[in-house]
CSV table of N, CA, C and O in Angstrom, one decimal:
chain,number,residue,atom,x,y,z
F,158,UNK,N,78.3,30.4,59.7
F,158,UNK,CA,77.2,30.6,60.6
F,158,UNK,C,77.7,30.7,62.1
F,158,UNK,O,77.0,31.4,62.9
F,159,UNK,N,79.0,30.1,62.4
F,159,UNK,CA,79.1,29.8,63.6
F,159,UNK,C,80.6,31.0,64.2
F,159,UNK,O,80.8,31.8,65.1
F,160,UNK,N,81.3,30.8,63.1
F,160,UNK,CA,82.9,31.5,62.8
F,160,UNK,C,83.2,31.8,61.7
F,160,UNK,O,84.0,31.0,61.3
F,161,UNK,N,83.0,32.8,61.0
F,161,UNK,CA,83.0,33.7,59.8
F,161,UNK,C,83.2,33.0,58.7
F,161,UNK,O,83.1,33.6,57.6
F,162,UNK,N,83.7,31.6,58.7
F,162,UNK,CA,83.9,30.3,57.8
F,162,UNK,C,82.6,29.9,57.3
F,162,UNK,O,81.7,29.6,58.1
F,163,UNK,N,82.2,29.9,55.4
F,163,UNK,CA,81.3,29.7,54.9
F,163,UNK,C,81.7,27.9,54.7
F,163,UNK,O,80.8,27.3,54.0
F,164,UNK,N,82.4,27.2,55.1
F,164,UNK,CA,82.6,26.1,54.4
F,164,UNK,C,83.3,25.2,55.0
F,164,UNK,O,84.0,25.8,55.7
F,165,UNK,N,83.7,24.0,55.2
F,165,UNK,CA,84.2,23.1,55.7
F,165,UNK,C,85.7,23.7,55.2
F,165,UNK,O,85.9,24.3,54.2
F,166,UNK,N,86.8,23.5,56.3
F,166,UNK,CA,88.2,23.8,55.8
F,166,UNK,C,89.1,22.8,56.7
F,166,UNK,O,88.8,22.8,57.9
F,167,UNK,N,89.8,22.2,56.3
F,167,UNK,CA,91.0,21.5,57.1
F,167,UNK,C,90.5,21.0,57.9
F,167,UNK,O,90.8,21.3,59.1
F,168,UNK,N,89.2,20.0,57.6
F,168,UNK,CA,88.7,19.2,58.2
F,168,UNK,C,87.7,19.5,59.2
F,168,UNK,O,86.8,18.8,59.4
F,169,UNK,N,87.9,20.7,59.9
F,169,UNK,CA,86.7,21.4,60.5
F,169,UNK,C,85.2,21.9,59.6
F,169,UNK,O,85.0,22.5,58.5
F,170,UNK,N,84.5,21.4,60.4
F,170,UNK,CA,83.1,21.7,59.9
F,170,UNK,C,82.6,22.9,59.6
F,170,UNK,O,81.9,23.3,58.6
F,171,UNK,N,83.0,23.8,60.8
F,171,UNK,CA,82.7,25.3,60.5
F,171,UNK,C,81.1,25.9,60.4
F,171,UNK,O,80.8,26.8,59.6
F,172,UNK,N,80.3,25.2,61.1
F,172,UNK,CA,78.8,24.8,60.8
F,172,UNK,C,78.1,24.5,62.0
F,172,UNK,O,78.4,23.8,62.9
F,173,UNK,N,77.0,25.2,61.9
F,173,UNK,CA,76.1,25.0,63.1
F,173,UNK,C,75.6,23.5,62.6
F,173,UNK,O,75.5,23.2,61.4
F,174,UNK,N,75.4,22.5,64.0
F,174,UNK,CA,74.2,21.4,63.6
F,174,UNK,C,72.9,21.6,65.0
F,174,UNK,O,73.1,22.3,66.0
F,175,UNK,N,72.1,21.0,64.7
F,175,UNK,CA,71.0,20.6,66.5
F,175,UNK,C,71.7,19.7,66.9
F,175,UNK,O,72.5,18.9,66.4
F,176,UNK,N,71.4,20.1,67.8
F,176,UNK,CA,71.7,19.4,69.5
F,176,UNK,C,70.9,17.7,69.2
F,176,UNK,O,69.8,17.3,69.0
F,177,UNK,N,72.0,17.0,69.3
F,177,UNK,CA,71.6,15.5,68.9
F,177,UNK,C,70.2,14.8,70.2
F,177,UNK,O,69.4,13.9,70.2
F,178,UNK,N,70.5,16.0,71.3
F,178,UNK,CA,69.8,15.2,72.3
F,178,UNK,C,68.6,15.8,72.5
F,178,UNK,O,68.0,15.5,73.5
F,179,UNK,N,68.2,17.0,71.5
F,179,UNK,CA,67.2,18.3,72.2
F,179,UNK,C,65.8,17.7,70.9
F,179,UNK,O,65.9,17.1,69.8
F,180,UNK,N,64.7,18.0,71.6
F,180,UNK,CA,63.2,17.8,70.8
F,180,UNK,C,63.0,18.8,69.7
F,180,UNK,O,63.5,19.9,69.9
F,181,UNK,N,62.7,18.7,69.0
F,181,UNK,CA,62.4,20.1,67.8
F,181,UNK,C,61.4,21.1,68.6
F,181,UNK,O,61.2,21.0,69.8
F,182,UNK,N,60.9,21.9,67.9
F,182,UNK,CA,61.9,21.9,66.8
F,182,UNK,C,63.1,22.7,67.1
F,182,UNK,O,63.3,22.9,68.3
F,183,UNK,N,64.1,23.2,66.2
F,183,UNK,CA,65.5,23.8,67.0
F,183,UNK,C,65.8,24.8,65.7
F,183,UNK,O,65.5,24.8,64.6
F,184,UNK,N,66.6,25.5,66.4
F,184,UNK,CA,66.7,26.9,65.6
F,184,UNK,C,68.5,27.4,65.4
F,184,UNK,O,69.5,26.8,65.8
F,185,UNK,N,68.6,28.3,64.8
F,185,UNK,CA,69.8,29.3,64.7
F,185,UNK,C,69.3,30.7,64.4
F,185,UNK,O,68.5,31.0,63.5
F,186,UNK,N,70.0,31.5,65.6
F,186,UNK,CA,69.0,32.6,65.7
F,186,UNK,C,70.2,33.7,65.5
F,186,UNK,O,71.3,33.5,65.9
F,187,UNK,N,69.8,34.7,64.7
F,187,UNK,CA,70.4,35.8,64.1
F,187,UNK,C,70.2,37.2,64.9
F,187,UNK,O,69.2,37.8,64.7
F,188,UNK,N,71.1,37.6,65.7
F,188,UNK,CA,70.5,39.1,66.6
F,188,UNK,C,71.4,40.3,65.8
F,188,UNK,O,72.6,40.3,65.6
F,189,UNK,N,70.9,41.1,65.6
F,189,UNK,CA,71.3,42.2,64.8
F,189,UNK,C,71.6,43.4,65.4
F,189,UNK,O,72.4,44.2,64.9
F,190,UNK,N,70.7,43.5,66.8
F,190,UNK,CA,71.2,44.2,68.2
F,190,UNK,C,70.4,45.5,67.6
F,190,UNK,O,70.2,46.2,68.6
F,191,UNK,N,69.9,46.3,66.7
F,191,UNK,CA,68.6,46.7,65.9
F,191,UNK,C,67.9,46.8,64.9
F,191,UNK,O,68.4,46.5,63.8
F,192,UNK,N,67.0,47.0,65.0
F,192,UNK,CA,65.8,47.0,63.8
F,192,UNK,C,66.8,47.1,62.8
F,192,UNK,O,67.7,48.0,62.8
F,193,UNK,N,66.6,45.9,61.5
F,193,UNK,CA,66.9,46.3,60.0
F,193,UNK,C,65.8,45.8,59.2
F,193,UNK,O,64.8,45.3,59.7
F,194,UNK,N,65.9,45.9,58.2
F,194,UNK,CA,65.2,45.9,57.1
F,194,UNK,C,65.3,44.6,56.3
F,194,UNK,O,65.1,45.1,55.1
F,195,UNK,N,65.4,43.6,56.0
F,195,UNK,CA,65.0,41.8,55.2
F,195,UNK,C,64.1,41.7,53.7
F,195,UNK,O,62.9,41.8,53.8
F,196,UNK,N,64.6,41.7,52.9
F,196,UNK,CA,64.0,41.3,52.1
F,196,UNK,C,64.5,39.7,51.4
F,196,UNK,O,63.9,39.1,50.5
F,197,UNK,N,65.4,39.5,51.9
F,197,UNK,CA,66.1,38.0,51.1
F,197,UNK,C,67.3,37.4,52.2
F,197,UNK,O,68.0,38.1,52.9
F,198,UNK,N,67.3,36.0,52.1
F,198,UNK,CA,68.0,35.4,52.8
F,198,UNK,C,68.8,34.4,52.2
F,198,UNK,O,68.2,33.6,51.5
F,199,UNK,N,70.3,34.3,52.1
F,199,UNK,CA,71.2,33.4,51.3
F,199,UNK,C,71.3,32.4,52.5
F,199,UNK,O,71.6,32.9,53.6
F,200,UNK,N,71.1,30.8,52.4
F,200,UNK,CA,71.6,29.9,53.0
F,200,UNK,C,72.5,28.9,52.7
F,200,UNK,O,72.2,28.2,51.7
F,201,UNK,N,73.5,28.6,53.3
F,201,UNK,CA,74.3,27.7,52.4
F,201,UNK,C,74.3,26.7,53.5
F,201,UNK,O,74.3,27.1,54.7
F,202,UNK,N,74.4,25.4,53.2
F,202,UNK,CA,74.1,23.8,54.0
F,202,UNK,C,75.6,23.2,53.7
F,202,UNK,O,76.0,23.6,52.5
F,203,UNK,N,76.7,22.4,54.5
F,203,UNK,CA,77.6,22.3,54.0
F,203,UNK,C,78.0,21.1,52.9
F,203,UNK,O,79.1,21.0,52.5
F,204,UNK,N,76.8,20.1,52.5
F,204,UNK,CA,76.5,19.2,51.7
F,204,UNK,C,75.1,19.2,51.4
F,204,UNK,O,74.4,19.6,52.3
F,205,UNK,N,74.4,18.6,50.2
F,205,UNK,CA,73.5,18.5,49.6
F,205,UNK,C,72.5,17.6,50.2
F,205,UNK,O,71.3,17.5,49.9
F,206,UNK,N,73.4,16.9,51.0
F,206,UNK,CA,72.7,15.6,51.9
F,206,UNK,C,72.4,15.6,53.4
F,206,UNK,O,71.9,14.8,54.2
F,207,UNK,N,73.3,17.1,53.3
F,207,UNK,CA,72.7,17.8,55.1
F,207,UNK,C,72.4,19.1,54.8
F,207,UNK,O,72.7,19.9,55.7
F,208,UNK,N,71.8,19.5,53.9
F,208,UNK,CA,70.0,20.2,53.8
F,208,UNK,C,68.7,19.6,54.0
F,208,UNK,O,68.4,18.5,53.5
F,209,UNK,N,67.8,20.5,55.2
F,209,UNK,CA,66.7,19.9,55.6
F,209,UNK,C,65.8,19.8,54.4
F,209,UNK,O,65.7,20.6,53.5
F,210,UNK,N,65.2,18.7,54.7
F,210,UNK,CA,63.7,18.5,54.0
F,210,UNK,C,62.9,19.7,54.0
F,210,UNK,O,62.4,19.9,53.0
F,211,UNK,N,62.6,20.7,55.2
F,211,UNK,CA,61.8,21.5,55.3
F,211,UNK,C,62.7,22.5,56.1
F,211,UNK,O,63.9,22.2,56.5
F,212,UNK,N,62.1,23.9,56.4
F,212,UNK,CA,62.8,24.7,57.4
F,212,UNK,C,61.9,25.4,57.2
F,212,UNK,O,61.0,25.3,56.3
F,213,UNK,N,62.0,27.0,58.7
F,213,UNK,CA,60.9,27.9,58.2
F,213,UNK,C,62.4,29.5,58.2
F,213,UNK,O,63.5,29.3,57.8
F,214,UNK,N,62.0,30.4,58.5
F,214,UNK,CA,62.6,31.6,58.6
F,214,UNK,C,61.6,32.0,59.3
F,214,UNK,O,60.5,31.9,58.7
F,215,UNK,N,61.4,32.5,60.5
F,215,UNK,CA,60.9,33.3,61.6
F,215,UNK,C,61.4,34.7,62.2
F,215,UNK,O,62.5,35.3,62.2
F,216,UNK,N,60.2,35.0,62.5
F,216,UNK,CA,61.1,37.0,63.3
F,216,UNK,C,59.8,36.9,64.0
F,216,UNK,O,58.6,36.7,63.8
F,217,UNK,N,60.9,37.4,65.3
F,217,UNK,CA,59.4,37.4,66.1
F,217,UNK,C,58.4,38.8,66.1
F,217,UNK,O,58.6,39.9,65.6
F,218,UNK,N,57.3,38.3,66.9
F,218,UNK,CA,56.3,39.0,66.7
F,218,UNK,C,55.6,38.7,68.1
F,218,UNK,O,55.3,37.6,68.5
F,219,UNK,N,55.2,39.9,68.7
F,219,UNK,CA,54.5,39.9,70.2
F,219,UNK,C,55.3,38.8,70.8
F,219,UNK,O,56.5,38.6,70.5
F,220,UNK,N,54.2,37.8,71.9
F,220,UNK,CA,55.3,37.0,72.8
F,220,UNK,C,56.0,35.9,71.9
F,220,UNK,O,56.8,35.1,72.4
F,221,UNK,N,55.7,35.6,70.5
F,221,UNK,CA,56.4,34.3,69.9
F,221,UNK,C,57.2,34.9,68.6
F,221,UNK,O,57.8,36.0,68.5
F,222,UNK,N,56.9,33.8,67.5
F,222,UNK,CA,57.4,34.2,66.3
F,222,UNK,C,56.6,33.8,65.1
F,222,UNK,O,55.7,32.9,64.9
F,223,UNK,N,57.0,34.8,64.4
F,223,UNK,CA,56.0,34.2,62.9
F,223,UNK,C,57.3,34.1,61.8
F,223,UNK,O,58.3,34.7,61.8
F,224,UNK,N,56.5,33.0,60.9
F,224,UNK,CA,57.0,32.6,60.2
F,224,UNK,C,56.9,33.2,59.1
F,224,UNK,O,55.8,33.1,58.5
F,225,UNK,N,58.1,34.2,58.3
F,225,UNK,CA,57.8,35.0,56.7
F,225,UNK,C,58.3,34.0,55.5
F,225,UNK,O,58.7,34.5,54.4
F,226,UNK,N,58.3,32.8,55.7
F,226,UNK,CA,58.9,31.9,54.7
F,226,UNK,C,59.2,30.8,55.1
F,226,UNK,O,60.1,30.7,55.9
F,227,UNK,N,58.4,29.8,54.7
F,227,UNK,CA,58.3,28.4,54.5
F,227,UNK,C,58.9,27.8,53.3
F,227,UNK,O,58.4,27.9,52.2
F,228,UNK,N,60.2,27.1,53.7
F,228,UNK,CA,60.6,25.7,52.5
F,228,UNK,C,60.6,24.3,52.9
F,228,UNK,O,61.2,23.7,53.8
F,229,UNK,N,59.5,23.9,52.1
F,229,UNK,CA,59.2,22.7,51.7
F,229,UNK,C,60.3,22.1,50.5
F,229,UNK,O,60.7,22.7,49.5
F,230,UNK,N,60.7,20.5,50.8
F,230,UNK,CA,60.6,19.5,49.8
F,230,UNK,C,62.2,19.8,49.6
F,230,UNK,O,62.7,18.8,49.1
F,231,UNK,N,62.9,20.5,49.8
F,231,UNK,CA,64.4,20.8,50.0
F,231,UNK,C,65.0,20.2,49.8
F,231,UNK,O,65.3,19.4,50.7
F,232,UNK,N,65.8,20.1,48.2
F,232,UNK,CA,66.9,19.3,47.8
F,232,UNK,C,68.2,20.0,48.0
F,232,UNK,O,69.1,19.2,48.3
F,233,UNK,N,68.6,21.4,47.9
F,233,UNK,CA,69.7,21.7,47.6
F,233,UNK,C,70.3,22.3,48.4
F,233,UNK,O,69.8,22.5,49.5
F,234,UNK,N,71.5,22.9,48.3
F,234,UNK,CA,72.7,22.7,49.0
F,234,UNK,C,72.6,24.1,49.4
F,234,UNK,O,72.9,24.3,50.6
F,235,UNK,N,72.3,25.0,48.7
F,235,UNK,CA,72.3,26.5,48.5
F,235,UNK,C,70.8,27.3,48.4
F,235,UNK,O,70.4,27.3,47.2
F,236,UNK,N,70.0,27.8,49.0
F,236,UNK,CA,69.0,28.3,48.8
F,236,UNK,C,69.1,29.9,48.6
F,236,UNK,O,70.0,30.3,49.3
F,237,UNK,N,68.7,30.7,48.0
F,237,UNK,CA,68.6,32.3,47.9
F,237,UNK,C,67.0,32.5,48.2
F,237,UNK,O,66.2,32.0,47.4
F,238,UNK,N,66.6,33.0,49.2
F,238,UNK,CA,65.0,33.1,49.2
F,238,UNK,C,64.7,34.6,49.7
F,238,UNK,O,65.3,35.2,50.6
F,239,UNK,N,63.5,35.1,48.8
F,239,UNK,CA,63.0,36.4,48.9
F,239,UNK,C,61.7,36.3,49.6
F,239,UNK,O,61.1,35.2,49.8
F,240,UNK,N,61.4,37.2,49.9
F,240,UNK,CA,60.2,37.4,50.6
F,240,UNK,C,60.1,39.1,50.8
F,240,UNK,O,61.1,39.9,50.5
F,241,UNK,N,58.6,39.6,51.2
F,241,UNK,CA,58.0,40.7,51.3
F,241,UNK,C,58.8,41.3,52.5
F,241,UNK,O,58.8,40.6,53.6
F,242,UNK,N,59.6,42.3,52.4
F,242,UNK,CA,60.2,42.7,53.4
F,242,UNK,C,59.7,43.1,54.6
F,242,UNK,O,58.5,43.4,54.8
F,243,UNK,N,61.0,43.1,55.7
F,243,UNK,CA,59.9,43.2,57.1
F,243,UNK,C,61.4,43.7,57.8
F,243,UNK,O,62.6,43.5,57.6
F,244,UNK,N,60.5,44.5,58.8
F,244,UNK,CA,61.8,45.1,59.7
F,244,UNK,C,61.7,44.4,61.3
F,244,UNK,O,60.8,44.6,62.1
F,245,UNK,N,63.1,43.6,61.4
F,245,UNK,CA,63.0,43.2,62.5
F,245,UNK,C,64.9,43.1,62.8
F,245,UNK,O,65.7,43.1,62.0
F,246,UNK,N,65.0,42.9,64.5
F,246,UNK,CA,66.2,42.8,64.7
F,246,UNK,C,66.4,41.4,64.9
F,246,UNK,O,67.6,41.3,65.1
F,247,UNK,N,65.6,40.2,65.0
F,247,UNK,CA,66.3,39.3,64.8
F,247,UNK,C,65.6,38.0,64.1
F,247,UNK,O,64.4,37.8,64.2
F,248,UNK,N,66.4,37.0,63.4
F,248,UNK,CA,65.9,36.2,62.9
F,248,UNK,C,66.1,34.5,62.7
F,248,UNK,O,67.3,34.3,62.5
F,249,UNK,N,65.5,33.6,62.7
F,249,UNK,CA,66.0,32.4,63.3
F,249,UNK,C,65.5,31.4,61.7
F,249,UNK,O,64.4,31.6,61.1
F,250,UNK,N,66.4,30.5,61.4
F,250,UNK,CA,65.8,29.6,61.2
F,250,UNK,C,66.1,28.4,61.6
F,250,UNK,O,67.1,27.8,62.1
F,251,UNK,N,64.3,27.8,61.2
F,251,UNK,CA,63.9,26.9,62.3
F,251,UNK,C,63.6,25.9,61.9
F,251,UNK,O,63.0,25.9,60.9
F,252,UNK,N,63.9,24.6,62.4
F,252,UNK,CA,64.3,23.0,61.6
F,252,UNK,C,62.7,22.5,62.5
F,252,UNK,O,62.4,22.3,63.7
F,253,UNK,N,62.1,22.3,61.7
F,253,UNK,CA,60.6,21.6,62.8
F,253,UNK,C,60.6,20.2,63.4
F,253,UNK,O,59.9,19.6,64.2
F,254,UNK,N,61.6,19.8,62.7
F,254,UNK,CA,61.8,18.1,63.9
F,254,UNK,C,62.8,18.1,64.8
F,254,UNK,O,63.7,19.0,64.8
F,255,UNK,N,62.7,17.2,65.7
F,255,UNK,CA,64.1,16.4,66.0
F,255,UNK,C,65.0,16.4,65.4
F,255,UNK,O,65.0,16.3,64.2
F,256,UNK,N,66.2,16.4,66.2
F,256,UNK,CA,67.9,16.7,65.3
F,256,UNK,C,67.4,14.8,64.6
F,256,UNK,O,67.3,14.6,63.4
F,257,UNK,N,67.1,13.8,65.9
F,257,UNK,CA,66.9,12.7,65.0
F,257,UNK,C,66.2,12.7,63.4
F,257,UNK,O,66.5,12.3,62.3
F,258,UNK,N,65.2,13.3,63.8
F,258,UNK,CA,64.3,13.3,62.4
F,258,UNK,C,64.9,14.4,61.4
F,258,UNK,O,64.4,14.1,60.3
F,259,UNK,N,65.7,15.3,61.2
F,259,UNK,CA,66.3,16.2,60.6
F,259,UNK,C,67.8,16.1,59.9
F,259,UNK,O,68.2,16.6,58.9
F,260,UNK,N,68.6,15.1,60.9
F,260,UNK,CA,70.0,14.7,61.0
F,260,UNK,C,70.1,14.0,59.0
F,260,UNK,O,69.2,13.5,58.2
F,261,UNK,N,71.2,14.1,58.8
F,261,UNK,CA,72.4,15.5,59.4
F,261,UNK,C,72.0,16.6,58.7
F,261,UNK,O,72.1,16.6,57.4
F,262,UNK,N,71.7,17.6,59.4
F,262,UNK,CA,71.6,19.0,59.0
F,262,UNK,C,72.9,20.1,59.3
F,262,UNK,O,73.2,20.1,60.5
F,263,UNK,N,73.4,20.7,58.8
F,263,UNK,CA,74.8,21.5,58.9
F,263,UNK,C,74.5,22.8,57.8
F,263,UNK,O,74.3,22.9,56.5
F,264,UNK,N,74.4,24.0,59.1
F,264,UNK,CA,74.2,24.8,58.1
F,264,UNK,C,76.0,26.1,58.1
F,264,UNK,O,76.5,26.6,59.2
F,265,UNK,N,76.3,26.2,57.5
F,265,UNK,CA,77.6,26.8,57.4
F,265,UNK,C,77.1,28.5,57.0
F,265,UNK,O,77.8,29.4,57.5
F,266,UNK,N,76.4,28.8,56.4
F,266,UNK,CA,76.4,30.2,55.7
F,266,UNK,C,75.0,30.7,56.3
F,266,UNK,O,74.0,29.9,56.3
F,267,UNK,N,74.8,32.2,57.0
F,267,UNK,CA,73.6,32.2,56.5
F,267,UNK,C,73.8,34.5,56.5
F,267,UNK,O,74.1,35.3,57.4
F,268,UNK,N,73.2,34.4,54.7
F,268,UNK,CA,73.5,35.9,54.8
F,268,UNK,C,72.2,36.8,54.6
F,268,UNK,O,71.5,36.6,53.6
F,269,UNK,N,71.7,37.7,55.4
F,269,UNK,CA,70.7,38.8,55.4
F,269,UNK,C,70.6,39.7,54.9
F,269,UNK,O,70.8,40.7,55.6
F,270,UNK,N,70.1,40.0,53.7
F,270,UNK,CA,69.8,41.6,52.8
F,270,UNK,C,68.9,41.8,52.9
F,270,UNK,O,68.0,41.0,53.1
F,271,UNK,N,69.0,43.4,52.6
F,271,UNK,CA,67.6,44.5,52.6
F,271,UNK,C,67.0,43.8,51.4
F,271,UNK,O,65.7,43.7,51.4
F,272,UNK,N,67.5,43.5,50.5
F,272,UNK,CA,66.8,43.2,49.0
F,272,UNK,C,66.9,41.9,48.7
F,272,UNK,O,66.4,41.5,47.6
């Protein structure tokens, strides 16, 4: 997510986390620089125990963003999620608490297809 590294290596994390000191909710935001096409989102978390409870997937829309996918209840390490495709150039996902209330979240992978 951060440096073309899907995974913890030689001790480096290689992984976006929130800002320990910032209010929610907080994001990692994807710019594509133009319009493409989304139909599914691969996310990989770098342990099973720093996957959020919840997150959304957002693209904006007029002055904010909307949300095309909501996960609830989030046990695992690895998500693949589809949704109704949508053309936009960029895309965030978004942790709705506090790094406190969220911690530890680490997200290492995150891949974008048309399908």
């Amino acid at each position: 997510a951060i440096d073309g590294w899907n995974r913890a290596v030689h001790g480096a994390p290689n992984s976006w986390q929130p800002a320990p000191e910032a209010t929610g909710p907080q994001w990692l935001e994807l710019d594509f620089g133009e319009p493409v096409t989304l139909g599914s989102v691969h996310l990989t978390f770098q342990l099973p125990e720093m996957s959020p409870g919840a997150f959304d997937l957002a693209v904006p829309e007029g002055e904010g963003w909307r949300v095309i996918h909501a996960v609830t209840a989030n046990t695992l390490r690895r998500q693949v999620i589809t949704f109704d495709a949508v053309q936009t150039s960029r895309l965030r996902v978004v942790l709705p608490g506090s790094a406190e209330e969220t911690a530890p979240v680490r997200i290492c992978e995150i891949r974008a297809y048309t399908e």
